[in-house]
PDB file of C-alpha atoms in Angstrom:
ATOM      1  CA  MET B 390      12.721 -20.327  33.412  1.00 44.00           C
ATOM      2  CA  ASN B 391      14.397 -23.506  32.919  1.00 47.00           C
ATOM      3  CA  THR B 392      12.875 -26.962  31.708  1.00 47.00           C
ATOM      4  CA  ASP B 393      10.827 -27.847  35.173  1.00 49.00           C
ATOM      5  CA  THR B 394       9.712 -24.579  35.141  1.00 50.00           C
ATOM      6  CA  HIS B 395       8.020 -24.747  32.087  1.00 49.00           C
ATOM      7  CA  ALA B 396       6.909 -27.598  32.800  1.00 55.00           C
ATOM      8  CA  ARG B 397       4.835 -26.856  36.243  1.00 61.00           C
ATOM      9  CA  ALA B 398       2.957 -23.860  34.325  1.00 62.00           C
ATOM     10  CA  LEU B 399       1.847 -25.317  32.126  1.00 73.00           C
ATOM     11  CA  VAL B 400      -0.658 -26.210  34.128  1.00 76.00           C
ATOM     12  CA  PRO B 401      -2.228 -24.168  35.316  1.00 80.00           C
ATOM     13  CA  ALA B 402      -2.038 -22.551  32.281  1.00 83.00           C
ATOM     14  CA  THR B 403      -3.491 -24.968  30.069  1.00 88.00           C
ATOM     15  CA  ALA B 404      -6.950 -25.134  32.253  1.00 86.00           C
ATOM     16  CA  ALA B 405      -6.747 -20.887  32.086  1.00 87.00           C
ATOM     17  CA  LEU B 406      -6.236 -20.547  28.579  1.00 94.00           C
ATOM     18  CA  SER B 407      -9.613 -23.453  28.391  1.00 94.00           C
ATOM     19  CA  HIS B 408     -11.906 -21.497  27.936  1.00 91.00           C
ATOM     20  CA  PRO B 409     -14.351 -22.322  25.417  1.00 92.00           C
ATOM     21  CA  GLY B 410     -15.488 -17.885  25.312  1.00 93.00           C
ATOM     22  CA  LEU B 411     -11.061 -16.643  25.263  1.00 95.00           C
ATOM     23  CA  ILE B 412     -10.556 -19.177  22.456  1.00 96.00           C
ATOM     24  CA  ARG B 413     -13.018 -17.793  20.358  1.00 95.00           C
ATOM     25  CA  ILE B 414     -13.113 -14.116  21.119  1.00 95.00           C
ATOM     26  CA  VAL B 415      -8.795 -14.931  20.405  1.00 97.00           C
ATOM     27  CA  SER B 416      -9.244 -16.272  17.403  1.00 96.00           C
ATOM     28  CA  ASP B 417     -12.043 -14.429  15.695  1.00 95.00           C
ATOM     29  CA  ILE B 418     -10.312 -11.974  15.946  1.00 95.00           C
ATOM     30  CA  ASP B 419      -7.285 -12.913  15.115  1.00 97.00           C
ATOM     31  CA  ASP B 420      -9.139 -14.589  11.989  1.00 96.00           C
ATOM     32  CA  ASN B 421     -11.321 -10.981  11.330  1.00 94.00           C
ATOM     33  CA  GLY B 422      -9.661  -8.851  12.859  1.00 94.00           C
ATOM     34  CA  PRO B 423     -11.060  -6.199  15.962  1.00 93.00           C
ATOM     35  CA  LEU B 424     -14.354  -6.905  17.280  1.00 92.00           C
ATOM     36  CA  GLU B 425     -17.323  -4.356  18.113  1.00 91.00           C
ATOM     37  CA  ARG B 426     -18.379  -4.821  21.266  1.00 87.00           C
ATOM     38  CA  HIS B 427     -22.251  -4.681  20.498  1.00 87.00           C
ATOM     39  CA  LEU B 428     -21.236  -7.980  18.448  1.00 88.00           C
ATOM     40  CA  LEU B 429     -19.918  -9.927  21.496  1.00 86.00           C
ATOM     41  CA  SER B 430     -23.808 -12.168  21.317  1.00 87.00           C
ATOM     42  CA  ARG B 431     -23.221 -12.513  16.709  1.00 89.00           C
ATOM     43  CA  THR B 432     -20.255 -13.645  17.031  1.00 86.00           C
ATOM     44  CA  LEU B 433     -19.773 -15.825  20.227  1.00 87.00           C
ATOM     45  CA  THR B 434     -23.035 -17.451  19.732  1.00 89.00           C
ATOM     46  CA  GLY B 435     -23.730 -20.876  22.323  1.00 87.00           C
ATOM     47  CA  LEU B 436     -22.664 -19.445  24.654  1.00 88.00           C
ATOM     48  CA  SER B 437     -24.241 -17.336  28.080  1.00 90.00           C
ATOM     49  CA  ARG B 438     -24.212 -13.236  27.713  1.00 90.00           C
ATOM     50  CA  TRP B 439     -22.826 -14.159  31.395  1.00 91.00           C
ATOM     51  CA  GLN B 440     -20.170 -15.983  29.739  1.00 90.00           C
ATOM     52  CA  ARG B 441     -19.860 -13.394  27.114  1.00 90.00           C
ATOM     53  CA  ARG B 442     -18.904 -10.944  29.351  1.00 90.00           C
ATOM     54  CA  GLN B 443     -16.577 -13.910  31.446  1.00 91.00           C
ATOM     55  CA  ALA B 444     -14.271 -14.120  28.281  1.00 91.00           C
ATOM     56  CA  SER B 445     -14.451 -10.560  26.790  1.00 92.00           C
ATOM     57  CA  ALA B 446     -12.740  -9.910  30.912  1.00 92.00           C
ATOM     58  CA  VAL B 447     -10.181 -13.085  31.259  1.00 91.00           C
ATOM     59  CA  GLY B 448      -9.055 -11.954  28.226  1.00 94.00           C
ATOM     60  CA  ARG B 449      -8.300  -8.343  28.920  1.00 93.00           C
ATOM     61  CA  ALA B 450      -7.723 -10.067  33.073  1.00 90.00           C
ATOM     62  CA  LEU B 451      -4.709 -11.490  31.170  1.00 92.00           C
ATOM     63  CA  GLY B 452      -2.674  -9.374  28.974  1.00 93.00           C
ATOM     64  CA  LEU B 453      -4.503 -10.733  25.519  1.00 96.00           C
ATOM     65  CA  LEU B 454      -7.539  -7.978  24.713  1.00 96.00           C
ATOM     66  CA  LYS B 455      -7.722  -4.850  24.728  1.00 95.00           C
ATOM     67  CA  ALA B 456     -10.364  -1.454  24.297  1.00 92.00           C
ATOM     68  CA  SER B 457     -10.194   0.572  21.295  1.00 92.00           C
ATOM     69  CA  THR B 458     -12.607   3.036  20.144  1.00 89.00           C
ATOM     70  CA  ASP B 459     -11.888   2.916  16.392  1.00 73.00           C
ATOM     71  CA  GLY B 460     -14.310   5.470  14.477  1.00 80.00           C
ATOM     72  CA  GLY B 461     -16.033   5.940  17.586  1.00 86.00           C
ATOM     73  CA  ILE B 462     -17.464   2.937  18.070  1.00 90.00           C
ATOM     74  CA  PRO B 463     -16.119   0.730  20.590  1.00 92.00           C
ATOM     75  CA  THR B 464     -14.172  -2.520  19.561  1.00 94.00           C
ATOM     76  CA  LEU B 465     -12.355  -5.239  21.437  1.00 94.00           C
ATOM     77  CA  VAL B 466      -8.569  -5.999  19.500  1.00 96.00           C
ATOM     78  CA  LEU B 467      -6.087  -8.325  19.823  1.00 97.00           C
ATOM     79  CA  THR B 468      -2.609  -7.046  22.321  1.00 96.00           C
ATOM     80  CA  LEU B 469       0.451  -9.359  21.484  1.00 96.00           C
ATOM     81  CA  ALA B 470      -0.331 -11.515  23.420  1.00 95.00           C
ATOM     82  CA  GLY B 471      -3.260 -11.884  22.932  1.00 97.00           C
ATOM     83  CA  GLU B 472      -2.001 -12.796  18.926  1.00 97.00           C
ATOM     84  CA  ALA B 473       0.172 -14.734  19.713  1.00 97.00           C
ATOM     85  CA  LEU B 474      -1.732 -17.053  22.052  1.00 97.00           C
ATOM     86  CA  ALA B 475      -4.323 -16.895  17.923  1.00 98.00           C
ATOM     87  CA  GLU B 476      -0.620 -18.560  17.078  1.00 97.00           C
ATOM     88  CA  VAL B 477      -0.487 -21.452  19.817  1.00 97.00           C
ATOM     89  CA  TYR B 478      -4.369 -22.434  19.900  1.00 98.00           C
ATOM     90  CA  ASP B 479      -4.405 -22.454  15.661  1.00 98.00           C
ATOM     91  CA  ALA B 480      -1.497 -25.642  16.812  1.00 97.00           C
ATOM     92  CA  ALA B 481      -3.264 -26.622  18.829  1.00 97.00           C
ATOM     93  CA  ALA B 482      -6.290 -27.769  16.658  1.00 97.00           C
ATOM     94  CA  ARG B 483      -3.337 -28.642  13.817  1.00 96.00           C
ATOM     95  CA  TRP B 484      -2.117 -31.530  15.652  1.00 95.00           C
ATOM     96  CA  ALA B 485      -5.881 -32.218  16.791  1.00 95.00           C
ATOM     97  CA  ARG B 486      -6.953 -32.558  13.499  1.00 94.00           C
ATOM     98  CA  THR B 487      -3.436 -33.979  12.038  1.00 92.00           C
ATOM     99  CA  HIS B 488      -4.194 -37.179  15.380  1.00 91.00           C
ATOM    100  CA  HIS B 489      -7.531 -36.359  15.603  1.00 92.00           C
ATOM    101  CA  HIS B 490      -8.318 -36.023  18.631  1.00 92.00           C
ATOM    102  CA  PRO B 491      -9.792 -36.097  20.522  1.00 92.00           C
ATOM    103  CA  SER B 492     -12.271 -37.612  17.858  1.00 91.00           C
ATOM    104  CA  ASP B 493     -12.180 -37.078  14.101  1.00 90.00           C
ATOM    105  CA  VAL B 494     -14.666 -34.166  13.558  1.00 93.00           C
ATOM    106  CA  CYS B 495     -15.301 -31.634  16.553  1.00 94.00           C
ATOM    107  CA  ASP B 496     -14.848 -28.210  16.426  1.00 96.00           C
ATOM    108  CA  PHE B 497     -12.184 -25.784  17.338  1.00 96.00           C
ATOM    109  CA  VAL B 498     -12.279 -25.453  20.797  1.00 96.00           C
ATOM    110  CA  THR B 499     -13.192 -29.091  21.138  1.00 96.00           C
ATOM    111  CA  ARG B 500      -9.220 -29.487  19.135  1.00 97.00           C
ATOM    112  CA  VAL B 501      -7.910 -26.910  21.305  1.00 97.00           C
ATOM    113  CA  GLN B 502      -8.696 -27.387  24.880  1.00 96.00           C
ATOM    114  CA  ALA B 503      -8.820 -31.577  24.008  1.00 94.00           C
ATOM    115  CA  THR B 504      -4.568 -30.355  23.100  1.00 94.00           C
ATOM    116  CA  LEU B 505      -3.927 -28.407  26.238  1.00 94.00           C
ATOM    117  CA  ALA B 506      -5.514 -31.217  28.024  1.00 92.00           C
ATOM    118  CA  LEU B 507      -3.010 -33.363  27.231  1.00 90.00           C
ATOM    119  CA  LEU B 508      -0.498 -30.540  27.523  1.00 90.00           C
ATOM    120  CA  GLY B 509      -1.265 -29.880  31.052  1.00 86.00           C
ATOM    121  CA  SER B 510      -0.685 -33.629  31.702  1.00 80.00           C
ATOM    122  CA  ALA B 511       1.617 -35.447  33.154  1.00 62.00           C
ATOM    123  CA  ARG B 512       2.934 -37.488  30.388  1.00 60.00           C
ATOM    124  CA  PRO B 513       0.597 -41.457  30.959  1.00 55.00           C
ATOM    125  CA  SER B 514       2.118 -44.603  31.591  1.00 51.00           C
ATOM    126  CA  PRO B 515       3.316 -47.057  28.529  1.00 54.00           C
ATOM    127  CA  GLY B 516       0.063 -48.081  27.171  1.00 51.00           C
ATOM    128  CA  HIS B 517      -1.960 -45.489  28.300  1.00 52.00           C
ATOM    129  CA  ALA B 518      -4.072 -44.422  24.522  1.00 58.00           C
ATOM    130  CA  PRO B 519      -1.518 -45.778  22.270  1.00 54.00           C
ATOM    131  CA  GLU B 520      -3.463 -43.683  18.915  1.00 64.00           C
ATOM    132  CA  LEU B 521      -1.747 -41.184  20.707  1.00 67.00           C
ATOM    133  CA  ASP B 522       1.859 -40.099  19.318  1.00 71.00           C
ATOM    134  CA  TYR B 523       2.655 -37.478  21.850  1.00 73.00           C
ATOM    135  CA  ASP B 524       6.006 -36.820  20.906  1.00 77.00           C
ATOM    136  CA  SER B 525       4.663 -34.869  18.602  1.00 86.00           C
ATOM    137  CA  LEU B 526       3.086 -32.797  21.119  1.00 92.00           C
ATOM    138  CA  ASP B 527       5.995 -31.033  20.124  1.00 92.00           C
ATOM    139  CA  GLU B 528       4.878 -28.229  18.386  1.00 93.00           C
ATOM    140  CA  PRO B 529       1.889 -27.327  20.467  1.00 95.00           C
ATOM    141  CA  ARG B 530       4.227 -27.527  23.147  1.00 92.00           C
ATOM    142  CA  THR B 531       6.892 -25.437  21.967  1.00 94.00           C
ATOM    143  CA  ALA B 532       4.349 -22.791  21.146  1.00 95.00           C
ATOM    144  CA  LEU B 533       2.646 -22.642  24.698  1.00 94.00           C
ATOM    145  CA  THR B 534       5.902 -22.520  26.147  1.00 91.00           C
ATOM    146  CA  SER B 535       7.394 -19.899  24.151  1.00 94.00           C
ATOM    147  CA  TRP B 536       4.194 -18.226  24.893  1.00 94.00           C
ATOM    148  CA  ILE B 537       4.666 -18.783  28.282  1.00 91.00           C
ATOM    149  CA  ARG B 538       8.305 -17.354  28.291  1.00 91.00           C
ATOM    150  CA  ASP B 539       7.092 -14.006  26.819  1.00 93.00           C
ATOM    151  CA  HIS B 540       4.007 -12.886  27.359  1.00 91.00           C
ATOM    152  CA  GLY B 541       2.722 -15.805  30.473  1.00 85.00           C
ATOM    153  CA  ALA B 542       3.869 -12.682  33.703  1.00 85.00           C
ATOM    154  CA  THR B 543       0.975 -11.483  33.523  1.00 81.00           C
ATOM    155  CA  LEU B 544      -0.514 -15.006  33.854  1.00 82.00           C
ATOM    156  CA  ALA B 545       1.229 -16.352  36.325  1.00 81.00           C
ATOM    157  CA  ALA B 546       0.565 -12.610  37.673  1.00 79.00           C
ATOM    158  CA  GLN B 547      -2.959 -13.601  37.990  1.00 77.00           C
ATOM    159  CA  LEU B 548      -3.342 -16.992  39.249  1.00 73.00           C
ATOM    160  CA  THR B 549      -1.303 -16.436  42.465  1.00 73.00           C
ATOM    161  CA  GLY B 550      -3.957 -13.477  42.911  1.00 66.00           C
ATOM    162  CA  ALA B 551      -6.632 -12.614  44.198  1.00 41.00           C
ATOM    163  CA  SER B 552      -8.320 -13.871  40.929  1.00 45.00           C
ATOM    164  CA  ARG B 553      -7.643 -16.928  41.102  1.00 46.00           C
ATOM    165  CA  ASP B 554     -11.380 -17.885  42.525  1.00 50.00           C
ATOM    166  CA  GLU B 555     -12.437 -16.595  39.184  1.00 46.00           C
ATOM    167  CA  MET B 556      -9.764 -17.695  36.264  1.00 44.00           C
ATOM    168  CA  GLU B 557     -11.861 -20.978  37.600  1.00 46.00           C
ATOM    169  CA  LEU B 558     -15.052 -19.705  37.762  1.00 46.00           C
ATOM    170  CA  ALA B 559     -14.373 -18.396  34.037  1.00 44.00           C
ATOM    171  CA  ALA B 560     -12.742 -21.945  33.634  1.00 43.00           C
TER     172      ALA B 560
END
């Protein structure tokens, strides 16, 4: 993909990957290992049953999560694409924390969503949000565009296929 194609891919990718349940489930599995499916409600507190199921379904549809049976217990594990996406989320949260975006005090999911929203938007005109150094977004932008290049085929298929409405509902 060339630079223009990457830039155009950022908008739908950032929207699809910004689902709070998806951020939480990918990050939790990355941090703590496989997640027993019956523990989703304890792990993803604050999300409704529907939101948890939707996050799991979106993660599987995008090729980020796969079901496994570890010792006879149904679990969710990250695929290689999911592991790489966890690195994108970490880079986004690190940038947001360093730049106090969107505020000095916020949680991981909010930081990731805010950074992905910046990456998915057009660069603001000079003088707009001068407190943000948009050039400093290089690390999360590079991480995201690399992820799209290496793992974005399933995402692209989902966004252009029949599941587009489901993806929009999930976000």
